[in-house]
CSV table of C-alpha atoms in Angstrom, one decimal:
chain,number,residue,atom,x,y,z
A,1,MET,CA,-0.1,-0.1,0.1
A,2,SER,CA,1.4,3.4,-0.8
A,3,ALA,CA,2.2,6.1,1.7
A,4,ARG,CA,-1.5,8.0,0.9
A,5,GLU,CA,-3.5,4.8,-0.1
A,6,LEU,CA,-6.5,4.1,2.0
A,7,GLN,CA,-8.0,0.5,2.3
A,8,LEU,CA,-10.8,-0.5,4.1
A,9,THR,CA,-12.5,-4.1,4.5
A,10,LEU,CA,-15.9,-4.3,6.6
A,11,PRO,CA,-19.0,-6.1,6.5
A,12,ALA,CA,-21.6,-4.8,3.9
A,13,THR,CA,-24.1,-3.2,5.8
A,14,ALA,CA,-26.0,0.1,5.5
A,15,GLU,CA,-24.4,1.2,8.8
A,16,ASN,CA,-21.0,0.8,7.4
A,17,VAL,CA,-21.6,2.7,4.5
A,18,MET,CA,-21.8,5.6,6.5
A,19,VAL,CA,-18.3,4.7,8.1
A,20,VAL,CA,-17.0,4.4,4.4
A,21,ARG,CA,-18.4,8.0,3.8
A,22,GLN,CA,-16.7,9.5,6.8
A,23,ALA,CA,-13.4,7.8,6.0
A,24,VAL,CA,-13.3,9.0,2.3
A,25,ALA,CA,-14.4,12.6,3.5
A,26,GLY,CA,-11.3,12.5,5.9
A,27,LEU,CA,-9.1,11.4,2.8
A,28,GLY,CA,-10.7,14.5,0.8
A,29,GLU,CA,-9.9,16.8,3.7
A,30,ALA,CA,-6.3,15.7,3.8
A,31,LEU,CA,-6.0,16.0,-0.3
A,32,GLY,CA,-7.2,19.7,0.0
A,33,LEU,CA,-10.5,19.2,-1.8
A,34,SER,CA,-13.1,21.9,-1.5
A,35,GLY,CA,-16.3,21.2,0.6
A,36,ASP,CA,-18.7,20.8,-2.4
A,37,ARG,CA,-16.2,18.2,-4.1
A,38,ILE,CA,-16.0,16.2,-0.9
A,39,ALA,CA,-19.6,16.1,-0.7
A,40,ASP,CA,-19.6,14.9,-4.5
A,41,LEU,CA,-17.0,12.3,-3.2
A,42,LYS,CA,-19.1,11.0,-0.4
A,43,THR,CA,-22.1,10.8,-2.6
A,44,VAL,CA,-20.6,8.6,-5.5
A,45,VAL,CA,-18.8,6.1,-3.0
A,46,SER,CA,-22.0,5.8,-1.1
A,47,GLU,CA,-23.9,5.2,-4.3
A,48,ALA,CA,-21.4,2.3,-5.0
A,49,CYS,CA,-21.2,0.9,-1.6
A,50,ASN,CA,-25.0,0.8,-1.4
A,51,ASN,CA,-25.0,-1.4,-4.4
A,52,VAL,CA,-23.0,-3.9,-2.7
A,53,VAL,CA,-25.1,-3.8,0.5
A,54,VAL,CA,-28.5,-4.4,-1.6
A,55,HIS,CA,-27.3,-6.7,-4.4
A,56,ALA,CA,-24.1,-8.7,-3.4
A,57,TYR,CA,-25.1,-11.2,-0.7
A,58,GLU,CA,-28.2,-12.8,0.0
A,59,ASP,CA,-27.9,-14.4,3.6
A,60,GLU,CA,-25.4,-12.9,5.7
A,61,PRO,CA,-23.4,-9.7,5.0
A,62,GLY,CA,-20.0,-10.6,3.2
A,63,PRO,CA,-17.1,-8.2,2.8
A,64,LEU,CA,-17.2,-4.9,1.4
A,65,GLU,CA,-13.6,-3.9,0.3
A,66,VAL,CA,-12.7,-0.2,-0.4
A,67,ARG,CA,-9.4,1.0,-1.8
A,68,ALA,CA,-8.8,4.6,-2.6
A,69,THR,CA,-5.7,5.9,-4.3
A,70,PRO,CA,-4.8,9.4,-4.8
A,71,GLY,CA,-2.9,10.6,-7.9
A,72,ASP,CA,-1.8,14.0,-8.8
A,73,ALA,CA,-5.1,15.3,-9.9
A,74,GLU,CA,-7.3,12.4,-9.5
A,75,LEU,CA,-8.5,10.0,-6.7
A,76,GLU,CA,-9.2,6.4,-7.9
A,77,VAL,CA,-11.6,4.6,-5.7
A,78,GLN,CA,-12.6,0.7,-6.2
A,79,ILE,CA,-15.3,-0.8,-4.5
A,80,ALA,CA,-15.3,-4.5,-4.4
A,81,ASP,CA,-17.3,-7.2,-2.9
A,82,GLN,CA,-17.2,-11.2,-3.3
A,83,GLY,CA,-20.8,-11.9,-3.6
A,84,ARG,CA,-23.0,-12.9,-6.4
A,85,GLY,CA,-21.9,-10.3,-8.8
A,86,PHE,CA,-23.3,-6.6,-9.5
A,87,ARG,CA,-26.9,-6.0,-10.8
A,88,PRO,CA,-28.3,-2.7,-11.6
A,89,ARG,CA,-30.7,-1.5,-8.6
A,90,ALA,CA,-34.2,-1.7,-9.4
A,91,ASP,CA,-36.8,0.2,-7.6
A,92,ASP,CA,-37.9,-2.6,-5.7
A,93,GLY,CA,-38.7,-1.0,-2.5
A,94,GLU,CA,-35.3,-2.0,-0.6
A,95,SER,CA,-33.4,0.5,1.4
A,96,SER,CA,-31.7,3.2,-0.9
A,97,LEU,CA,-29.1,5.9,-0.1
A,98,GLY,CA,-29.5,7.6,-3.3
A,99,LEU,CA,-30.0,7.8,-7.3
A,100,GLY,CA,-27.4,5.1,-8.2
A,101,LEU,CA,-25.6,4.7,-11.3
A,102,PRO,CA,-26.7,8.1,-13.3
A,103,LEU,CA,-25.5,10.1,-10.1
A,104,ILE,CA,-22.2,8.4,-10.1
A,105,ALA,CA,-21.8,9.1,-13.6
A,106,ALA,CA,-22.8,12.7,-13.3
A,107,LEU,CA,-20.5,13.5,-10.4
A,108,SER,CA,-17.5,11.5,-11.4
A,109,ASP,CA,-15.0,11.7,-14.2
A,110,SER,CA,-15.5,8.3,-15.1
A,111,PHE,CA,-16.4,4.7,-13.7
A,112,GLU,CA,-16.4,1.1,-14.8
A,113,ILE,CA,-17.5,-2.1,-13.4
A,114,SER,CA,-16.3,-5.5,-13.8
A,115,GLY,CA,-17.1,-8.9,-12.7
A,116,ALA,CA,-19.3,-11.8,-13.2
A,117,VAL,CA,-22.5,-13.4,-11.4
A,118,GLY,CA,-21.3,-15.7,-8.5
A,119,ARG,CA,-17.8,-14.1,-8.8
A,120,GLY,CA,-18.1,-10.8,-7.2
A,121,SER,CA,-17.9,-7.2,-8.7
A,122,ARG,CA,-15.7,-4.2,-8.7
A,123,THR,CA,-16.7,-0.8,-9.4
A,124,THR,CA,-13.8,1.9,-10.2
A,125,ILE,CA,-14.3,5.3,-9.9
A,126,ARG,CA,-12.1,8.0,-11.2
A,127,PHE,CA,-12.8,11.2,-9.2
A,128,GLY,CA,-10.9,14.3,-10.2
A,129,PHE,CA,-10.1,17.0,-7.6
A,130,SER,CA,-11.8,19.6,-9.6
A,131,PRO,CA,-15.4,19.0,-11.1
A,132,PRO,CA,-15.5,17.3,-14.4
A,133,ALA,CA,-16.0,19.4,-17.6
A,134,TYR,CA,-19.2,17.8,-18.6
A,135,ALA,CA,-19.6,19.8,-21.9
A,136,GLU,CA,-15.6,19.7,-23.0
A,137,ASN,CA,-15.3,16.1,-23.3
A,138,GLY,CA,-11.6,16.5,-24.0
A,139,THR,CA,-12.0,18.9,-26.7
A,140,PRO,CA,-12.2,22.7,-26.8
A,141,PHE,CA,-15.5,24.5,-27.2
A,142,GLU,CA,-16.8,27.9,-28.0
A,143,ALA,CA,-19.2,29.3,-25.4
A,144,ALA,CA,-22.9,29.3,-26.6
A,145,LYS,CA,-24.1,32.8,-27.6
A,146,GLU,CA,-27.5,31.9,-28.5
A,147,LEU,CA,-30.4,29.4,-28.4
A,148,ALA,CA,-30.5,27.1,-31.3
A,149,MET,CA,-32.9,24.8,-32.2
A,150,ALA,CA,-33.4,22.3,-35.2
A,151,ILE,CA,-37.1,20.9,-35.3
A,152,THR,CA,-38.7,18.3,-37.6
A,153,PRO,CA,-41.2,20.0,-39.8
A,154,GLY,CA,-44.9,19.2,-38.8
A,155,GLU,CA,-47.3,19.8,-36.3
A,156,ILE,CA,-44.7,20.3,-33.3
A,157,VAL,CA,-43.1,23.4,-34.9
A,158,ARG,CA,-45.8,25.9,-34.2
A,159,PRO,CA,-46.4,25.1,-30.4
A,160,VAL,CA,-42.5,24.7,-29.7
A,161,LEU,CA,-41.8,27.9,-31.3
A,162,ALA,CA,-44.3,29.9,-30.0
A,163,ARG,CA,-43.7,28.7,-26.2
A,164,VAL,CA,-39.9,29.4,-26.9
A,165,ILE,CA,-40.2,32.8,-28.3
A,166,GLY,CA,-42.9,33.8,-25.8
A,167,ALA,CA,-40.7,32.9,-23.1
A,168,LEU,CA,-37.8,34.7,-24.3
A,169,ALA,CA,-40.0,37.9,-25.1
A,170,ALA,CA,-41.1,37.5,-21.5
A,171,ARG,CA,-37.7,37.3,-20.2
A,172,ALA,CA,-36.7,40.7,-22.3
A,173,GLN,CA,-39.8,42.3,-20.6
A,174,PHE,CA,-41.7,42.7,-24.0
A,175,SER,CA,-45.1,44.4,-23.5
A,176,VAL,CA,-48.1,42.2,-24.0
A,177,ASP,CA,-48.5,43.6,-27.4
A,178,ARG,CA,-45.0,42.9,-28.5
A,179,LEU,CA,-45.1,39.6,-27.2
A,180,ALA,CA,-48.2,38.9,-29.4
A,181,ASP,CA,-46.3,40.5,-32.3
A,182,THR,CA,-43.3,38.3,-31.7
A,183,VAL,CA,-45.5,35.2,-31.7
A,184,LEU,CA,-47.1,36.1,-35.0
A,185,LEU,CA,-43.5,36.4,-36.4
A,186,GLY,CA,-42.8,32.9,-35.2
A,187,ASP,CA,-46.0,31.5,-36.4
A,188,ALA,CA,-45.1,32.9,-39.9
A,189,VAL,CA,-41.8,31.2,-39.7
A,190,SER,CA,-43.3,27.7,-38.6
A,191,SER,CA,-45.4,27.7,-41.6
A,192,SER,CA,-42.4,27.0,-43.9
A,193,GLY,CA,-42.0,23.3,-44.8
A,194,PRO,CA,-39.1,21.0,-45.3
A,195,ASP,CA,-38.3,22.0,-48.8
A,196,ASP,CA,-37.4,25.5,-47.5
A,197,PHE,CA,-34.5,24.5,-45.3
A,198,ALA,CA,-31.1,23.1,-46.8
A,199,ASP,CA,-31.0,20.1,-44.3
A,200,GLY,CA,-34.9,19.5,-44.2
A,201,ARG,CA,-35.2,20.6,-40.7
A,202,VAL,CA,-36.6,24.1,-39.4
A,203,GLY,CA,-33.6,25.9,-37.9
A,204,ILE,CA,-34.1,28.6,-35.8
A,205,ALA,CA,-31.3,30.6,-33.6
A,206,ILE,CA,-32.4,33.6,-31.1
A,207,LYS,CA,-30.1,35.8,-29.5
A,208,ASP,CA,-31.8,37.8,-26.4
A,209,GLY,CA,-30.2,41.0,-25.8
A,210,ASP,CA,-31.0,44.2,-24.0
A,211,GLY,CA,-35.0,44.4,-24.8
A,212,THR,CA,-34.4,42.8,-28.2
A,213,LEU,CA,-34.5,39.4,-29.9
A,214,ASP,CA,-32.3,38.8,-32.9
A,215,VAL,CA,-33.8,35.8,-34.9
A,216,ARG,CA,-31.8,33.9,-37.6
A,217,VAL,CA,-33.9,31.4,-39.7
A,218,GLY,CA,-31.9,28.8,-41.8
A,219,PRO,CA,-30.1,27.6,-43.6
A,220,LEU,CA,-32.6,27.9,-46.3
A,221,VAL,CA,-32.6,26.8,-49.8
A,222,GLU,CA,-31.9,29.5,-52.5
A,223,GLY,CA,-35.2,31.9,-52.9
A,224,ALA,CA,-36.8,30.5,-49.7
A,225,GLY,CA,-36.0,33.6,-47.8
A,226,LYS,CA,-37.7,35.9,-50.1
A,227,ARG,CA,-40.5,33.6,-50.6
A,228,LEU,CA,-41.1,33.6,-46.7
A,229,MET,CA,-41.1,37.3,-46.5
A,230,SER,CA,-43.6,37.4,-49.5
A,231,GLU,CA,-45.9,34.9,-47.5
A,232,MET,CA,-45.9,37.7,-44.5
A,233,GLU,CA,-47.8,40.2,-46.9
A,234,LEU,CA,-51.5,40.2,-46.0
A,235,PRO,CA,-53.7,41.7,-48.5
A,236,GLY,CA,-55.7,44.5,-47.1
A,237,HIS,CA,-53.9,44.5,-43.7
A,238,GLY,CA,-50.2,45.2,-44.6
A,239,SER,CA,-47.4,42.8,-44.0
A,240,LEU,CA,-46.3,40.8,-40.8
A,241,ARG,CA,-42.6,42.4,-41.8
A,242,SER,CA,-43.7,45.6,-40.0
A,243,LEU,CA,-43.9,43.8,-36.7
A,244,ALA,CA,-39.7,43.4,-36.8
A,245,ARG,CA,-37.6,46.5,-36.7
A,246,THR,CA,-35.8,44.7,-39.4
A,247,MET,CA,-35.6,42.1,-41.7
A,248,ASN,CA,-33.5,40.8,-44.5
A,249,VAL,CA,-32.2,37.9,-46.4
A,250,VAL,CA,-28.4,37.3,-46.1
A,251,THR,CA,-26.0,34.7,-47.6
A,252,GLU,CA,-23.7,33.2,-45.1
A,253,ARG,CA,-21.2,30.6,-45.3
A,254,THR,CA,-21.7,26.9,-44.0
A,255,PRO,CA,-19.4,24.8,-42.1
A,256,ASP,CA,-19.0,22.6,-45.2
A,257,GLY,CA,-17.6,25.4,-47.4
A,258,GLY,CA,-20.7,26.0,-49.0
A,259,SER,CA,-23.3,29.1,-48.7
A,260,ALA,CA,-27.0,29.2,-47.6
A,261,GLU,CA,-29.5,31.9,-47.1
A,262,PHE,CA,-30.7,33.1,-43.9
A,263,LEU,CA,-33.9,34.9,-42.8
A,264,VAL,CA,-32.7,37.4,-40.1
A,265,PHE,CA,-34.9,39.6,-38.4
A,266,GLU,CA,-35.1,41.8,-34.8
A,267,VAL,CA,-37.7,42.3,-32.7
A,268,GLY,CA,-37.7,44.9,-29.9
A,269,SER,CA,-39.8,45.4,-26.9
């Protein structure tokens, strides 16, 4: 055992899971982890130990084996048993300390389970000293600057778009009249079909600013933007385009090196 490694072997009972929680909390303090990170560590270890308590042994509680080995920026924790093998916990009414594997996955950097029925199981959890970068997954990313949706054309487009635009307009403190105007513009966009969009899906990007919504519709096939604008003309009633501060069709480069049209408009409070 290395100088900083922690090993515990104790009966697999619910009361002893609490003992393990305190042991790993002490290790976390010794490693200088923050209070929140120690709480996460206690949670993931408790969940793994609880799976042993609930599933590993049928009659008498067998051994629960815990080994925690710190690295430079990561703690590896192994929870093992010698029982009937790991079985994912079902909602069977048995005593539970938490939410199980989804919670372990959310709070740890990675985990894996090995073993076989009748040969025991081993859960290995790798727990970074800092919270895992959930969205990065090891690759650089740009911070999202706007809401982006891609909706399959059909009956869901109008209600989804109306609710999203309504929520954003309310957040931007639009008046009731301006909120209604914005939803009308959304309805006009939702009337477009799959043939109008370059990838067959209704693509909408909305950026909310100080009392404004900037809406970008596309990528559109050539001519679709002007067609959408012309369909906003209401004979005898003017045009829905007047509800927007500005509305234009622009051509932009696409990620594949090509180009596509976008209908761009701004709505203000």
